[in-house]
Amino acid sequence: MARRLALLLLGAVLGAVFSVRAQVPAGVAPRPPSRAIYPTQTIPLRFDHSRHLRLGGMTCQRCHTNAHTSDNVGDRLTPTEGTCLPCHAIDRGEPLRQRAPTARCDGCHEGWDPSRPLRVERVQVPAANLRFSHRAHASRGVPCERCHAVRGVGLATRLELPRMESCLGCHRPGGAPDACATCHLQRADGTLETRFAEGWLNPPAWMPGLHHDADFWVDHRASAARDASRCAVCHREDECTDCHDGRVRDRRTHPNDYVTLHVPDARLQGDRCGSCHRVASFCQQCHQRLGVSEGASTSARIFGRVHPPAREWVDPPVTARHHGAEARRSLTTCVSCHAEGDCVRCHATLERAGGGFSPHPPGFAARCGALLRASARPCLACHEDAEALARRCR
Amino acid sequence: MTRRRGAFFAALGAGALQASTARAFEGQVRAETAAQAWQVRGPSGAPVLSLRRLTQTLSLGAWQRPEDPRGAVWTVRARLRIDSDFGGACDASGERCLGELERSRTADFAPLFARRAVDLPFAYIDAQGLLRRAVDLRVGRQFVVDPLGFFVFDGARVQLHLGARARVELYGGLETRTGFPLSSGRFERDGLQRADRAGWDPTLAPNVQDRAQAGAAGLAVTLTPTRALHARATWRRVWTRDGTAEEKLGGSVELQTGAYSLVTAEAVYSVPHNTVGNLSVGLEYAPPERASWGVELSRFRPTFDATSLWASFWTDPTDDLRGRLELPLGARWTLVASALARRYALGETAPDRGVPADRDAFAGGGGLGLLHRRSRAEGSLRARAETGGAGSRGGLDLTASWWARPGRIRLDGGASLWAVEDALRDTRMVSVAVLVGAMVRLGRVAEVSFNLEEDTNPVVGARLRATGILRLLGPF
């Protein structure tokens, strides 16, 4: 039954893989770039790159005069009125005069108001949140259009700015420097800056295994385990220890009144609790102080009922409310209150004055050798003769 | 040995020479002081823990980037934490308080409780890109995060980059463990209670083990033969005077099967337990600005410190099928959903001693959430219900935040309503909680936040929880 279920689920997963693959379009679909990298621009202009580039002898550098010498993303590289003047006979004294090519203010400036002829809406192109040198690229002979595909474009906007996928064509292992910090801004401690005025910088969707969705803070374990060096590019260890060794409760994982409500959660998700709490110290410490734990000081011990009545919890038969079944299901929960000695009392052999009730799984004798070779200490808590054990354990 | 040590120092020297052409160190200091006050009452009503906790952390990060982007990058990172507990444990009437720290009062003594804990979660020097970017070296107290779980040790880790497609990691040292100065032991394997028993009467708290050093060694190989495939194999062994505490082999693979789809797999094998502790396979599909989802099928069996008694106890595996969905509903709204189906494979082990095989048990649950985000505000409403696992719970959480002054002052609020059933204690309970809070940024270097939470339920009645945090951040 179990195998059939596993095969069914595996089939479903594989089916999903191939169905997903079939849906994925060839290549990466065009989409707006991150506002964290390229903040929102305001370009109230009429302009057609494709039309200009069709003119004979037109080059990018003709209008973007200082682009090839720029070392800083903060440099203003968009053309000014003076750049247009050699071709467009702009005359501020006659802003409405028809000429070819256009010289009227509203030929280029959207929303220009003839009643306030010297006022135009400002072009705002904030600096990208990157480190970038046009000079370094131009000096290596990288043509502008390799990064800025504007030949068929009218007004170039954020959409025409280069994406990381295209950068990685050259910035790859064995090629141009490929460290993230080659282009991305860093904090003073060496990690990447991820908080910007227009949002957080998250890994792009095409970067496998790093998709930071809304519940990533609770589902990131597998991604981090597969390669934590990827996380370390942006995150410091502080951010790990704030939660995973935390001293201040994280309300996202522990909703209000969690101290009172944690019991069924710990039984159901005990494996997840272990990612932040060491059961035999964190849980035990509080349980001992509150008198819940078997090892609590006698003054603090509570005498109310924590477990089902002894006739169900301790005596046979083994039902779902028996401690044996609960231990098999969630031994971690037992360890949150009990120490080894509590179990040895009954589970030790008769020779060690215990009850002789074996806590081992069926077939344990056939494979206990590995545990015995690792450490005889726990074995000798219940058994007397280590040599006899070594003979019995394979 | 001498030759090996010589090679090590030669490598360090080469790195140092490379770094000599670099710029000066840049650095950042972070300090955080968190004050918390709340009460916890045991299920029978007494004693009441009045917790007054002050946690101070100081983090330092400094790094040096070379002029040449192919040069070595040196980084220093450290964090110091002082956790002080001023609270007390008193009976319900408050007339008598326990002497939890006095070993002479054995009836009151709480062996694992420490009034003040000072620890150093990490402190290391790291050099990346030594010897023409072929070697990374980290020395000090450091983390390892991999399929085998968190691990913290004092020692050295060397990473060798074998071309662009493979790297090998070797590490060794002493595990950071409970009972030693500046150690928290948080990431020690579970199972044993430990403390520094120096000066304790041997008959006092016999279940608490004395501190013990543990050696550790590990190896990991990471392969990225293509951009679509990432694989990692890892091994770690930890040993003490009592024997091998842990020896695990693990592996993980992620395979990009399409532009936005990914298949993952992970397995961890425990050598002393002779069992697979973790096994999982998953699929993620995460296109930009459209519905993203993931499913994971996993098997989990808890494994404990191999020197503890629990390592030999009968535990049955649990099989989980988890799913999650995130669906953007326009620019401001997002729907999130998750589901879990769990099987406790209690019937899987064949009886050999007349113990009847149990039938499998099942548990399941799911959650649904609606998230809203605006430029100055965000909020969420999440519902969750789970049953099985000897209990059930279900509830609603509402949270809201509003920037009264963008980037400077934020107001927070929340409310919860949860119903819980404990099948082993035959109890049912409804809990209501409300929370108010605020955060104020003082310039670029300081941030103050506080919140007050009022919890009401039949066990503790009404209780107030207060938290205040001061964060300071500055370059040097």
XYZ file of C-alpha atoms in Angstrom, chain A residues 6 27 41 71 301 318 353:
7
model
C 4.745 6.463 -3.079
C 13.273 31.872 -23.762
C 11.716 57.000 -14.287
C 32.544 55.371 -14.625
C 6.302 19.551 40.376
C -0.788 -0.448 23.178
C 16.589 -3.663 38.151
